[in-house]
Amino acid sequence: MTDLHIAVLREAARLGFGRVRVARAGPPPNFDRYDAFLAAGYHAEMAWMAESRDKRSDCRQMLPQAKSVVVLAMDYAQPAPPDPGGLTGRVASYAWGRDYHALIGLRVRHLRKALEAAFPGLATWGAVDSAPSWERGWAEAAGLGFNGKNGLAIVPGEGSYFFLATMLLSEELPPDAPVPERCGRCRRCLDVCPTGALLEAGGMDAAKCISYLTIEHDGPIPEAYRAKMGRWVFGCDDCQTVCPHQHPAKGPVPEDFAPRRAWLPLPAILEATDQALRDTFEGSPLRRAAPDRIRRNAAIVLGNIGDPRARAVLLRARDGGNTILAEHADWALGRL
Ligand code: B12
Ligand code: SF4
Ligand code: SF4
């Protein structure tokens, strides 16, 4: 093992990355999956996925002299806080704590800085999530995990509750071997997905995914999906919780990911001003969804809970002058 390889593994572990694997830089294998996803329109209104397609198709677009892709994973799995019941909505577990973009982005920067300081002449690039890097494609290529039928990168016997990040290096490190697919005949995720977003042949139609609908999608949520959202007010974990590979995290999980908002008080969300919602969700992944989207989701979930105690707050939402919220509140009132 070269000094650089040892330094990458040691520094990444010190910064809290529980798994580190390497792939050879260039076009990610199986990128035809990304193109098929776009061609089928499965990206729905996420136009940036098409706009950034060329950059994702070869990591050397981000660092021309790249020789290696280092794939980094950080666990976020935490025991689920008890269900408070009543008029509350569920938040997907990746969003319970502080925003991972900031936390992991900073650690990737620290990692790059440390390596560049120790290895003069080394060029690096790094990012988490929002940059044009095809993270699950690289995770699969680097043997960090296999891609399950639920679409997630899964470590056999450990699960999928981890975030991914990628770092490019101008030096060659030996690539790791891919992990064989371990779904076998299991199809629990396909069967549990409330909206049928997962495709039998592999991949997903994001337009049908509750995670997309509640976080990324603007405007009305199609009626066909509203009841299927159940109590999900932000994101969805159904296809992960059923996975037999899911286990509690083996190593320490950053305190920043401790569950602060696993359940949202829906009437309070509906009545809060835009500014109050922005302030409340500052520094949390929940900040990604505009206040109108969170209120729209809250109205649907109140309809799904069906508790008549929500009538007064839904009536105020219906009559408050926001056309989209009014229509969702009206739908919810019809279900009480
Ligand atoms: C856009 C996006 C979404 C969209 C679309 C999801 C999707 N499946 O494409 C929406 C908003 C729906 C979403 C939801 C979620 N996301 Co998201 N998302 C992304 C993002 C930004 C790009 C994903 C992408 O390129 N999609 C296009 C498709 C083609 O690529 P892919 O899904 O990665 O493809 C792999 C597999 O799905 C499979 N596959 C795809 N098509 C096909 C076709 C066939 C035939 C086969 C066999 C396989 C196959 O193989 C590919 C790898 O080789 C990535 C971050 C990044 N920069 O990559 C995060 C990311 C994938 N998301 C993440 C998370 C945590 C989630 C949620 C769990 C959040 C939640 N709880 O609500 C859900 C999970 C939904 C799911 N079952 O996938 C993590 C996943 C970590 C992991 N362990 O896998 C990522 C990596 C962010 C991060 N930095 O940690 N997400
Ligand atoms: S996140 Fe939920 S809606 Fe999306 S594919 Fe998984 S189970 Fe289906
Ligand atoms: S639930 Fe079963 S089919 Fe789905 S990803 Fe996990 S092992 Fe694979």
PDB file of C-alpha atoms and ligand atoms in Angstrom, residues 146 148-151 154 181-190 239 242-245, ligand 3:
ATOM      1  CA  PHE A 146     -24.158  -3.271  -3.990  1.00  0.00           C
ATOM      2  CA  GLY A 148     -30.341  -3.025  -4.035  1.00  0.00           C
ATOM      3  CA  LYS A 149     -33.689  -3.352  -5.739  1.00  0.00           C
ATOM      4  CA  ASN A 150     -34.649  -0.308  -3.649  1.00  0.00           C
ATOM      5  CA  GLY A 151     -32.008   1.661  -5.575  1.00  0.00           C
ATOM      6  CA  ILE A 154     -26.269  -1.341   0.559  1.00  0.00           C
ATOM      7  CA  GLU A 181     -25.506  -8.217  -5.500  1.00  0.00           C
ATOM      8  CA  ARG A 182     -27.202  -9.684  -2.395  1.00  0.00           C
ATOM      9  CA  CYS A 183     -30.958  -9.203  -2.936  1.00  0.00           C
ATOM     10  CA  GLY A 184     -31.473 -12.710  -4.245  1.00  0.00           C
ATOM     11  CA  ARG A 185     -35.170 -13.502  -4.452  1.00  0.00           C
ATOM     12  CA  CYS A 186     -36.128 -10.907  -1.820  1.00  0.00           C
ATOM     13  CA  ARG A 187     -38.549  -8.248  -3.063  1.00  0.00           C
ATOM     14  CA  ARG A 188     -39.722  -6.683   0.192  1.00  0.00           C
ATOM     15  CA  CYS A 189     -38.895  -3.131  -0.950  1.00  0.00           C
ATOM     16  CA  LEU A 190     -40.786  -3.532  -4.222  1.00  0.00           C
ATOM     17  CA  CYS A 239     -38.058   0.715   1.149  1.00  0.00           C
ATOM     18  CA  VAL A 242     -37.981  -3.455   5.344  1.00  0.00           C
ATOM     19  CA  CYS A 243     -34.570  -4.410   3.975  1.00  0.00           C
ATOM     20  CA  PRO A 244     -33.161  -7.487   5.752  1.00  0.00           C
ATOM     21  CA  HIS A 245     -29.636  -6.041   5.443  1.00  0.00           C
TER      22      HIS A 245
HETATM   23  S1  SF4 B   3     -35.527  -5.230   0.657  1.00  0.00           S
HETATM   24 FE1  SF4 B   3     -34.761  -7.142  -0.296  1.00  0.00          FE
HETATM   25  S2  SF4 B   3     -34.932  -6.732  -2.501  1.00  0.00           S
HETATM   26 FE2  SF4 B   3     -35.057  -4.745  -1.489  1.00  0.00          FE
HETATM   27  S3  SF4 B   3     -32.960  -3.971  -1.457  1.00  0.00           S
HETATM   28 FE3  SF4 B   3     -33.247  -5.078   0.507  1.00  0.00          FE
HETATM   29  S4  SF4 B   3     -32.546  -7.174   0.066  1.00  0.00           S
HETATM   30 FE4  SF4 B   3     -32.838  -6.181  -1.912  1.00  0.00          FE
END
